Each structure stands twice: as structure tokens, then as C-alpha cells.
Amino acid sequence: MIALLTGMLATAVLAGGVLALAALGEVLAERAGVTNLGVEGLMALGAVTAVMTVSSIHSPWAGLLAAILVGAAGGMVFAFGAVVMRANQVLCGLATTFMGLGLSTAMGHDYAGQPVGTTFGHVSVPLLSSLPVIGPAVFGQNILIIPIYVLMPLAVHFIMFRTRHGLNIRAVGENPAAADAAGIAVMPVRLWYVTLGGAMAGMAGGYLTLAYVPVWSEGMVAGRGWIALALVIFAGYRPVIVTLSALLFGLVTALSFVGQAHNWPIDPAFLNMLPYLGTMAFIIVPVVVWHRMRRVMAAPAALGQPYYREIR
Amino acid sequence: MATRAFQRLPTAPAGRILALRLVAIVLSLFIIAGVLALSGHSPLMLSELILRSTIGSRFGLEDLALFMCPLLLTGAAVYVCGMIGLWNIGAEGQFYAGAIAATGVALGLHGPAAVVLPLMTVGGILGGMAWIAVPTLARAHAGVNEIITTLLLNFIAALLTYYLTTGPWRDRISGAQVSTQRIPVSIPEMWGIVHWGFPVAILMVIGLALVLSRTRWGYEIRMSGANPEAAHYAGMPVRLRIISVMLLSGGLAGLAGMFEVAGTVHRLQGGMANNFGYLGIVVAVLARGSCLNVIPAALFMALILDSGIVMQTQQLSASVVLAITGLILFMIAIGDELAHYRPAARSVPGGKAS
């Protein structure tokens, strides 16, 4: 029983990391008022870039860095359309996803199905990793777990809610006209935070192939980008909660693995549906059950709206 | 302070949109040609080959019509949702649901085509509607973002198709992978391999255009999309209109799945939706302004898909089509925004200082 729990938690932590990274990046973009629907495509680009990089430079760090850079570049392309040119955000996001999915498959054609040689190996934190259940799951995994679940969300939370700069970001997302009047440069804030969000989506893709599923195949991102987008809504655009819900979501994924490993009398196809069904339940049930939560968890007021200074 | 050289108009003139879209498409084609040239292909040779084997041959034209058929319907599905300000990103899943329901009818019923085909049609439409039902209710009653719910159901529909075609409905006769056996009935063909679903799809788009522009229902949809609050105060049942539009949208996409099963593929197959649902979004965006524009927009997308097949014969991956579609969509989104701008009037001295 303990072994089962440990295994499930370990899988949950590992699987949730992909979602936590992508969702945290999206929180940054959406707090600044931009919905980036390109996350799925940027993750695919990051995943394939990581695989291609480590096949020539045998270092997972190099792979991760390349994935981050590609994600940032893709995020910038999206931001060019959606923020600089102020084109429709939904369209630019979908276009980014199409380009990302298409390009990643074309680029990774020669790498498909080959195991990735260099990945982030297990690191055991002394003492902590011998804790029951939690130890192996949290402190006995790859070195990225602590940054993903602790350092990055806390850093984003601190910047967002405890600094002047964070107030500026939120102002840009809530009321760009007022922010502009107060002397905050709306477009640069949006541009940089969308780019940063893209970098984190790319990192999520890199983490996917370098730490979670060490093989590139077409369609391996499998909607994780969209699930991350849904988690952002579920978590009410809050960095710490979004990370925790990614972990909760990792548990749903782990459940389907456990089911397959223990030969539950359910077809694997249905177990594989669990993450998607879970996400649907995640974003529908709370608003139906707790009506009052809607105001607390509401989206930034200017989310999805381009800002035109001349017609404010 | 510099004066503004350009002024943004609330609505863009149609002519300017068209012109900027042409620029966007030509620019995309240049980028694509550049990338192809860099990767060692000859863009000129390739484009000649593409033209010759798409619109230059009878087989190419037949394929074009077959690609257009589902695109017309998924495009109309996304378009009609857009009229009320909603994004149905789940046409892919509704397509599968329609295909599954239609296949279920065909495999379960044994009778003359005249009986089975109409029942398959009803099944396909109901399948698509069932697939969008949860996002519809969540949107209409709880305001849940329809983009994400409709999209997540795509993955579930694909998994369900995979389950059925490898499990209970798998092909026990030829042992084909991820496919059911050939269904016994099919939509009659009218021209080569082009089946009657093609003209029906065109008629449906025309019919939808008439309904949207000439009926009270269509007017209320447009009003609710343009300004939901005003529509509500004018006494229009906005919530009911949202439900009816989304169900109609799902039904159209489901019908596309039925046509594909009964007219083109003749079996339920994994991957048979072929991104038609996602490309429907592009069709609907291209059609912006008029429902009838869905027809040329579907033709344009079908041309791209058809070219994709030629590119595959030239050792280019099929996914290149998706990347190209994304690029064109991106450029068009920018072009549509730029179409709102015009040079600021000279008569105002200095223009409006910012």
C-alpha cells in the first residue's frame, strides 16, 4: 500500500511538473491581459528542440536551455501578432499552436521514436529523500522538481503580489488605460511577460522529453498545453494555486497509470481519457457549485482585449 | 509629441480586408518558399507540380471537392458560433462523434440504403450535438470558457474512436489496424469519386446564410453576438440562442463526420478527422463578414490540403500543411487588424496629438 502511494505520488509529481511550468507561464501572460492559446504548440517546439539539442550536445541543461530559448522565440512571434500588431489573440494563439505542432513534427522527423540518451537523472537529497512516501516522490527525483514546485511559483507570487512591478503587471491586465495614464508602458509589459510565458511553455516541453517521457513522438504533448490553460482558469490566475492544481492533476494522470499497471478491468483508452475528463470537471464543477467563487476567481478584467491608446 | 500618421476605424472596409489578406497570403507563400529553398527543395518546381496535380488534373479536382465537403461543414459550424461571439474549437471532436454515431447506425442496422442513410444522417447530427452538449450547458448556464471545454472533448473523441476501432468494432475481416470494417451503405457518387454530400454541403452553407440573414432567429443571433447586454434588454432570450447556436454548430460538424464515413472513407478510422475540425476554424475566420464566404474559404483550405498530398510525395512531412496553415492564419489575423487603419486625415491640422 505504501509502495503504491509512493509510486502514485512520484508519478504525480513528475507528470504535474509539465503542467505546472506551462500553467505558471500562462499565469504571467494572462495577468498582463494576454491569453496565449499557443502554449500547446510552444510546448511541442520545446520538447523537440530539447531532444535535438541533447543528441548533439550531451547535456540535459543544454537541452533545457535550448527549449527555453525556442519557447521564448515562439512566444515573441505570438506577442508580435497579438500585442504589437494587436491582432485577434484567439487567432494568433491558434496559429501559434498550428505552427508549433507542424514545425515540431517536421523538425523531429528524424528523431521520432528514438530514446533520448541524456536526461535529468535522479538526485537524492540526503535525509529528506528517506522520508516515507513524500521522500522518494519529492526529494528523490530529478533536480528540476524543487525549482518547479517551490522556487518558481513562490518567486512569481512574490513579484506579482509583493512588488511595485507586480502591481504594474496586474494593472496592465486589469485596466490598461489606467495603467497607461499612470505612466506604465502597457505594450512592453505585455510583450515581455508573454515572451516569458512562452519561455516557460518551451521549458515545460523540454522537461517533458528530458525528465518525464524520454522519447520524442508526434502528438506527445497530447493536449497538456490546453490542460495547462484550463488549470489557469481553475486556479483563478494565482501562481501558487496553479502549481498545486498541476500537482493534483498529476495525480489524475498517475491514477490512469496505476490502473494500467494493475490491470483494472477498464480499457486503457478510457483511463487515458481521465486527464481530459478531469480537466473538464475541474473548470465546470467549481463555478456551478460555488457561485460566490466566481468573483474571487475572476479573470483579469482586460484579458483578451488589445489596448488602443487612441480610443481609450 | 509626434502626430499619429494612422487612424483606427471601428470597422474595416471589406475591400481593404481583401487586399490585406492577399498581401498576407502572398507574404506567407514567400516565407514558405524561402524555407523550402533553404531545406533543399525547388519552390518553383514544387509549385508547378502542385498546380498541375491539383487544379490541373481531373483527379486533383475530385480530391479538391472531397476535401471541401467536410471543410464546408466544419467551417460553417465554427462560423455560426462566431456569429454569437463564441469559439467552437471542438469541431474535430464533434466530427468524430458524428462519424461514430453514423457508423454505429450503419453497423447495427441492415437494410436498404434509402432507409439506413437518412438514419445515419440523423445519427451523425445527434452525435455532434451530444458532443457539444456539455460545453453548451456549461457556457450558457455557468459562463464556462467554451474554447477549452470544446477543445478537451476532441482528445476524448479521438480516444473513443481509437477504442472502438481497436476494440468492439475492430475490423475482424481484413484485420486492418485502427479501423472498422467497410460499412455496407454509401452516399451515391455524382462525379468520379465525388459523392452527393458535396453539393448538399454547399446547399447547407447557402441555407445557413439565408437563415442567418433573413430570419428573426438569425437577427437575434447577430444581435446577441454584437452586444449581449443590449440583446438581453431588448427581450431576446440570449441564453436560449447560445444553446441553439452551439447545438447547431455541433450538429453541422457531426454531419461532416457522417458524410466522411458514408461518402469518402466508408469506415470509421483512427485519424480520419484529418484536422478538418481545426481547419474549420481557419475557414470560418477567412469567411468573416459573410456566411457565403465559407464556400471560397473552404476551397482555399482544400487547395492547401491537396497541395499537402503532393508535398508528401516529395518527402515533405504531412505536418508541414499544419505549419503552413498556422502561418497563413497568423498573417491573416495581422492583416485583418491592419485593415482597420487608414492614413489620418490631412484636414485636421497636425492630427490628434497623443
PDB file of N, CA, C and O in Angstrom, chain A residues 120-169:
ATOM      1  N   PHE A 120      17.588  14.215 -17.339  1.00  0.00           N
ATOM      2  CA  PHE A 120      17.853  14.590 -15.948  1.00  0.00           C
ATOM      3  C   PHE A 120      17.704  13.354 -15.076  1.00  0.00           C
ATOM      4  O   PHE A 120      16.616  12.792 -14.970  1.00  0.00           O
ATOM      5  N   GLY A 121      18.789  12.910 -14.484  1.00  0.00           N
ATOM      6  CA  GLY A 121      18.738  11.696 -13.677  1.00  0.00           C
ATOM      7  C   GLY A 121      18.188  11.983 -12.287  1.00  0.00           C
ATOM      8  O   GLY A 121      17.854  13.114 -11.938  1.00  0.00           O
ATOM      9  N   HIS A 122      18.085  10.932 -11.516  1.00  0.00           N
ATOM     10  CA  HIS A 122      17.568  11.084 -10.155  1.00  0.00           C
ATOM     11  C   HIS A 122      18.628  11.693  -9.251  1.00  0.00           C
ATOM     12  O   HIS A 122      19.796  11.386  -9.349  1.00  0.00           O
ATOM     13  N   VAL A 123      18.188  12.565  -8.379  1.00  0.00           N
ATOM     14  CA  VAL A 123      19.076  13.163  -7.389  1.00  0.00           C
ATOM     15  C   VAL A 123      18.434  12.899  -6.042  1.00  0.00           C
ATOM     16  O   VAL A 123      17.238  13.108  -5.884  1.00  0.00           O
ATOM     17  N   SER A 124      19.207  12.384  -5.110  1.00  0.00           N
ATOM     18  CA  SER A 124      18.633  12.143  -3.793  1.00  0.00           C
ATOM     19  C   SER A 124      19.138  13.193  -2.817  1.00  0.00           C
ATOM     20  O   SER A 124      20.334  13.326  -2.604  1.00  0.00           O
ATOM     21  N   VAL A 125      18.192  13.935  -2.263  1.00  0.00           N
ATOM     22  CA  VAL A 125      18.568  14.892  -1.232  1.00  0.00           C
ATOM     23  C   VAL A 125      18.814  14.092   0.045  1.00  0.00           C
ATOM     24  O   VAL A 125      17.949  13.326   0.458  1.00  0.00           O
ATOM     25  N   PRO A 126      19.985  14.219   0.683  1.00  0.00           N
ATOM     26  CA  PRO A 126      20.256  13.417   1.865  1.00  0.00           C
ATOM     27  C   PRO A 126      19.207  13.661   2.948  1.00  0.00           C
ATOM     28  O   PRO A 126      18.697  14.775   3.059  1.00  0.00           O
ATOM     29  N   LEU A 127      18.909  12.662   3.719  1.00  0.00           N
ATOM     30  CA  LEU A 127      17.920  12.691   4.804  1.00  0.00           C
ATOM     31  C   LEU A 127      16.484  12.849   4.288  1.00  0.00           C
ATOM     32  O   LEU A 127      15.637  11.984   4.516  1.00  0.00           O
ATOM     33  N   LEU A 128      16.219  13.959   3.594  1.00  0.00           N
ATOM     34  CA  LEU A 128      14.842  14.228   3.171  1.00  0.00           C
ATOM     35  C   LEU A 128      14.294  13.118   2.279  1.00  0.00           C
ATOM     36  O   LEU A 128      13.126  12.763   2.361  1.00  0.00           O
ATOM     37  N   SER A 129      15.174  12.555   1.434  1.00  0.00           N
ATOM     38  CA  SER A 129      14.677  11.549   0.498  1.00  0.00           C
ATOM     39  C   SER A 129      14.335  10.245   1.201  1.00  0.00           C
ATOM     40  O   SER A 129      13.741   9.355   0.604  1.00  0.00           O
ATOM     41  N   SER A 130      14.693  10.114   2.493  1.00  0.00           N
ATOM     42  CA  SER A 130      14.338   8.877   3.185  1.00  0.00           C
ATOM     43  C   SER A 130      13.034   9.030   3.972  1.00  0.00           C
ATOM     44  O   SER A 130      12.600   8.114   4.660  1.00  0.00           O
ATOM     45  N   LEU A 131      12.401  10.202   3.858  1.00  0.00           N
ATOM     46  CA  LEU A 131      11.078  10.346   4.469  1.00  0.00           C
ATOM     47  C   LEU A 131      10.122   9.351   3.827  1.00  0.00           C
ATOM     48  O   LEU A 131      10.248   9.056   2.637  1.00  0.00           O
ATOM     49  N   PRO A 132       9.157   8.834   4.589  1.00  0.00           N
ATOM     50  CA  PRO A 132       8.221   7.892   3.958  1.00  0.00           C
ATOM     51  C   PRO A 132       7.314   8.600   2.946  1.00  0.00           C
ATOM     52  O   PRO A 132       6.942   9.756   3.157  1.00  0.00           O
ATOM     53  N   VAL A 133       6.988   7.932   1.908  1.00  0.00           N
ATOM     54  CA  VAL A 133       6.094   8.375   0.836  1.00  0.00           C
ATOM     55  C   VAL A 133       6.589   9.659   0.151  1.00  0.00           C
ATOM     56  O   VAL A 133       6.937   9.655  -1.032  1.00  0.00           O
ATOM     57  N   ILE A 134       6.629  10.762   0.893  1.00  0.00           N
ATOM     58  CA  ILE A 134       6.982  12.036   0.274  1.00  0.00           C
ATOM     59  C   ILE A 134       8.448  12.055  -0.162  1.00  0.00           C
ATOM     60  O   ILE A 134       8.779  12.599  -1.207  1.00  0.00           O
ATOM     61  N   GLY A 135       9.298  11.447   0.638  1.00  0.00           N
ATOM     62  CA  GLY A 135      10.738  11.483   0.377  1.00  0.00           C
ATOM     63  C   GLY A 135      11.105  11.106  -1.034  1.00  0.00           C
ATOM     64  O   GLY A 135      11.609  11.933  -1.802  1.00  0.00           O
ATOM     65  N   PRO A 136      10.829   9.858  -1.417  1.00  0.00           N
ATOM     66  CA  PRO A 136      11.221   9.446  -2.771  1.00  0.00           C
ATOM     67  C   PRO A 136      10.488  10.234  -3.861  1.00  0.00           C
ATOM     68  O   PRO A 136      11.047  10.503  -4.921  1.00  0.00           O
ATOM     69  N   ALA A 137       9.243  10.628  -3.567  1.00  0.00           N
ATOM     70  CA  ALA A 137       8.453  11.290  -4.601  1.00  0.00           C
ATOM     71  C   ALA A 137       8.943  12.705  -4.869  1.00  0.00           C
ATOM     72  O   ALA A 137       8.948  13.157  -6.014  1.00  0.00           O
ATOM     73  N   VAL A 138       9.340  13.401  -3.806  1.00  0.00           N
ATOM     74  CA  VAL A 138       9.700  14.804  -3.980  1.00  0.00           C
ATOM     75  C   VAL A 138      11.209  15.016  -3.965  1.00  0.00           C
ATOM     76  O   VAL A 138      11.751  15.757  -4.772  1.00  0.00           O
ATOM     77  N   PHE A 139      11.905  14.316  -3.058  1.00  0.00           N
ATOM     78  CA  PHE A 139      13.328  14.607  -2.899  1.00  0.00           C
ATOM     79  C   PHE A 139      14.222  13.566  -3.552  1.00  0.00           C
ATOM     80  O   PHE A 139      15.431  13.637  -3.457  1.00  0.00           O
ATOM     81  N   GLY A 140      13.619  12.579  -4.182  1.00  0.00           N
ATOM     82  CA  GLY A 140      14.444  11.552  -4.826  1.00  0.00           C
ATOM     83  C   GLY A 140      14.296  11.580  -6.337  1.00  0.00           C
ATOM     84  O   GLY A 140      14.656  10.645  -7.027  1.00  0.00           O
ATOM     85  N   GLN A 141      13.723  12.665  -6.873  1.00  0.00           N
ATOM     86  CA  GLN A 141      13.506  12.740  -8.317  1.00  0.00           C
ATOM     87  C   GLN A 141      14.530  13.634  -8.981  1.00  0.00           C
ATOM     88  O   GLN A 141      15.539  13.977  -8.384  1.00  0.00           O
ATOM     89  N   ASN A 142      14.227  14.044 -10.184  1.00  0.00           N
ATOM     90  CA  ASN A 142      15.191  14.882 -10.900  1.00  0.00           C
ATOM     91  C   ASN A 142      15.327  16.243 -10.221  1.00  0.00           C
ATOM     92  O   ASN A 142      14.481  16.679  -9.441  1.00  0.00           O
ATOM     93  N   ILE A 143      16.383  16.920 -10.602  1.00  0.00           N
ATOM     94  CA  ILE A 143      16.791  18.135  -9.901  1.00  0.00           C
ATOM     95  C   ILE A 143      15.848  19.315 -10.165  1.00  0.00           C
ATOM     96  O   ILE A 143      15.889  20.333  -9.482  1.00  0.00           O
ATOM     97  N   LEU A 144      14.952  19.165 -11.157  1.00  0.00           N
ATOM     98  CA  LEU A 144      14.078  20.283 -11.502  1.00  0.00           C
ATOM     99  C   LEU A 144      12.853  20.383 -10.610  1.00  0.00           C
ATOM    100  O   LEU A 144      12.152  21.397 -10.626  1.00  0.00           O
ATOM    101  N   ILE A 145      12.574  19.319  -9.853  1.00  0.00           N
ATOM    102  CA  ILE A 145      11.322  19.284  -9.087  1.00  0.00           C
ATOM    103  C   ILE A 145      11.206  20.455  -8.109  1.00  0.00           C
ATOM    104  O   ILE A 145      10.171  21.127  -8.046  1.00  0.00           O
ATOM    105  N   ILE A 146      12.278  20.693  -7.337  1.00  0.00           N
ATOM    106  CA  ILE A 146      12.209  21.764  -6.330  1.00  0.00           C
ATOM    107  C   ILE A 146      12.019  23.133  -7.000  1.00  0.00           C
ATOM    108  O   ILE A 146      11.136  23.902  -6.595  1.00  0.00           O
ATOM    109  N   PRO A 147      12.803  23.474  -8.037  1.00  0.00           N
ATOM    110  CA  PRO A 147      12.532  24.763  -8.712  1.00  0.00           C
ATOM    111  C   PRO A 147      11.107  24.863  -9.226  1.00  0.00           C
ATOM    112  O   PRO A 147      10.461  25.900  -9.064  1.00  0.00           O
ATOM    113  N   ILE A 148      10.613  23.777  -9.829  1.00  0.00           N
ATOM    114  CA  ILE A 148       9.285  23.853 -10.436  1.00  0.00           C
ATOM    115  C   ILE A 148       8.202  24.041  -9.381  1.00  0.00           C
ATOM    116  O   ILE A 148       7.308  24.862  -9.543  1.00  0.00           O
ATOM    117  N   TYR A 149       8.281  23.273  -8.302  1.00  0.00           N
ATOM    118  CA  TYR A 149       7.167  23.304  -7.351  1.00  0.00           C
ATOM    119  C   TYR A 149       7.329  24.332  -6.244  1.00  0.00           C
ATOM    120  O   TYR A 149       6.357  24.704  -5.608  1.00  0.00           O
ATOM    121  N   VAL A 150       8.563  24.754  -5.990  1.00  0.00           N
ATOM    122  CA  VAL A 150       8.746  25.666  -4.860  1.00  0.00           C
ATOM    123  C   VAL A 150       9.293  27.022  -5.315  1.00  0.00           C
ATOM    124  O   VAL A 150       8.639  28.056  -5.117  1.00  0.00           O
ATOM    125  N   LEU A 151      10.459  27.009  -5.917  1.00  0.00           N
ATOM    126  CA  LEU A 151      11.128  28.289  -6.181  1.00  0.00           C
ATOM    127  C   LEU A 151      10.360  29.162  -7.159  1.00  0.00           C
ATOM    128  O   LEU A 151      10.097  30.337  -6.891  1.00  0.00           O
ATOM    129  N   MET A 152       9.999  28.577  -8.313  1.00  0.00           N
ATOM    130  CA  MET A 152       9.377  29.415  -9.342  1.00  0.00           C
ATOM    131  C   MET A 152       8.012  29.955  -8.923  1.00  0.00           C
ATOM    132  O   MET A 152       7.763  31.154  -9.067  1.00  0.00           O
ATOM    133  N   PRO A 153       7.109  29.111  -8.411  1.00  0.00           N
ATOM    134  CA  PRO A 153       5.817  29.688  -8.027  1.00  0.00           C
ATOM    135  C   PRO A 153       5.935  30.747  -6.943  1.00  0.00           C
ATOM    136  O   PRO A 153       5.261  31.775  -7.016  1.00  0.00           O
ATOM    137  N   LEU A 154       6.821  30.496  -5.959  1.00  0.00           N
ATOM    138  CA  LEU A 154       6.961  31.495  -4.900  1.00  0.00           C
ATOM    139  C   LEU A 154       7.546  32.785  -5.444  1.00  0.00           C
ATOM    140  O   LEU A 154       7.105  33.878  -5.068  1.00  0.00           O
ATOM    141  N   ALA A 155       8.502  32.652  -6.354  1.00  0.00           N
ATOM    142  CA  ALA A 155       9.100  33.851  -6.940  1.00  0.00           C
ATOM    143  C   ALA A 155       8.037  34.640  -7.708  1.00  0.00           C
ATOM    144  O   ALA A 155       7.926  35.869  -7.562  1.00  0.00           O
ATOM    145  N   VAL A 156       7.241  33.941  -8.509  1.00  0.00           N
ATOM    146  CA  VAL A 156       6.200  34.635  -9.273  1.00  0.00           C
ATOM    147  C   VAL A 156       5.199  35.271  -8.328  1.00  0.00           C
ATOM    148  O   VAL A 156       4.790  36.432  -8.499  1.00  0.00           O
ATOM    149  N   HIS A 157       4.826  34.517  -7.278  1.00  0.00           N
ATOM    150  CA  HIS A 157       3.866  35.053  -6.313  1.00  0.00           C
ATOM    151  C   HIS A 157       4.419  36.323  -5.671  1.00  0.00           C
ATOM    152  O   HIS A 157       3.720  37.327  -5.554  1.00  0.00           O
ATOM    153  N   PHE A 158       5.687  36.240  -5.258  1.00  0.00           N
ATOM    154  CA  PHE A 158       6.298  37.398  -4.594  1.00  0.00           C
ATOM    155  C   PHE A 158       6.314  38.612  -5.516  1.00  0.00           C
ATOM    156  O   PHE A 158       5.872  39.706  -5.159  1.00  0.00           O
ATOM    157  N   ILE A 159       6.786  38.393  -6.752  1.00  0.00           N
ATOM    158  CA  ILE A 159       6.865  39.524  -7.689  1.00  0.00           C
ATOM    159  C   ILE A 159       5.479  40.075  -7.987  1.00  0.00           C
ATOM    160  O   ILE A 159       5.254  41.287  -7.979  1.00  0.00           O
ATOM    161  N   MET A 160       4.550  39.171  -8.184  1.00  0.00           N
ATOM    162  CA  MET A 160       3.217  39.591  -8.615  1.00  0.00           C
ATOM    163  C   MET A 160       2.459  40.349  -7.524  1.00  0.00           C
ATOM    164  O   MET A 160       1.757  41.318  -7.807  1.00  0.00           O
ATOM    165  N   PHE A 161       2.579  39.885  -6.271  1.00  0.00           N
ATOM    166  CA  PHE A 161       1.726  40.457  -5.225  1.00  0.00           C
ATOM    167  C   PHE A 161       2.483  41.255  -4.163  1.00  0.00           C
ATOM    168  O   PHE A 161       1.872  41.839  -3.288  1.00  0.00           O
ATOM    169  N   ARG A 162       3.806  41.254  -4.229  1.00  0.00           N
ATOM    170  CA  ARG A 162       4.534  41.960  -3.169  1.00  0.00           C
ATOM    171  C   ARG A 162       5.451  43.052  -3.711  1.00  0.00           C
ATOM    172  O   ARG A 162       6.173  43.665  -2.943  1.00  0.00           O
ATOM    173  N   THR A 163       5.475  43.250  -5.013  1.00  0.00           N
ATOM    174  CA  THR A 163       6.362  44.292  -5.525  1.00  0.00           C
ATOM    175  C   THR A 163       5.569  45.299  -6.348  1.00  0.00           C
ATOM    176  O   THR A 163       4.468  45.016  -6.828  1.00  0.00           O
ATOM    177  N   ARG A 164       6.168  46.446  -6.505  1.00  0.00           N
ATOM    178  CA  ARG A 164       5.580  47.505  -7.313  1.00  0.00           C
ATOM    179  C   ARG A 164       5.439  47.032  -8.765  1.00  0.00           C
ATOM    180  O   ARG A 164       4.444  47.276  -9.422  1.00  0.00           O
ATOM    181  N   HIS A 165       6.493  46.342  -9.216  1.00  0.00           N
ATOM    182  CA  HIS A 165       6.477  45.870 -10.592  1.00  0.00           C
ATOM    183  C   HIS A 165       5.303  44.911 -10.832  1.00  0.00           C
ATOM    184  O   HIS A 165       4.633  44.981 -11.862  1.00  0.00           O
ATOM    185  N   GLY A 166       5.048  44.053  -9.825  1.00  0.00           N
ATOM    186  CA  GLY A 166       3.932  43.111  -9.954  1.00  0.00           C
ATOM    187  C   GLY A 166       2.604  43.844 -10.026  1.00  0.00           C
ATOM    188  O   GLY A 166       1.704  43.481 -10.780  1.00  0.00           O
ATOM    189  N   LEU A 167       2.499  44.920  -9.231  1.00  0.00           N
ATOM    190  CA  LEU A 167       1.280  45.734  -9.266  1.00  0.00           C
ATOM    191  C   LEU A 167       1.086  46.307 -10.665  1.00  0.00           C
ATOM    192  O   LEU A 167      -0.021  46.332 -11.205  1.00  0.00           O
ATOM    193  N   ASN A 168       2.210  46.743 -11.269  1.00  0.00           N
ATOM    194  CA  ASN A 168       2.142  47.269 -12.635  1.00  0.00           C
ATOM    195  C   ASN A 168       1.637  46.199 -13.601  1.00  0.00           C
ATOM    196  O   ASN A 168       0.789  46.486 -14.454  1.00  0.00           O
ATOM    197  N   ILE A 169       2.166  44.985 -13.464  1.00  0.00           N
ATOM    198  CA  ILE A 169       1.728  43.908 -14.367  1.00  0.00           C
ATOM    199  C   ILE A 169       0.228  43.713 -14.233  1.00  0.00           C
ATOM    200  O   ILE A 169      -0.508  43.651 -15.218  1.00  0.00           O
TER     201      ILE A 169
END
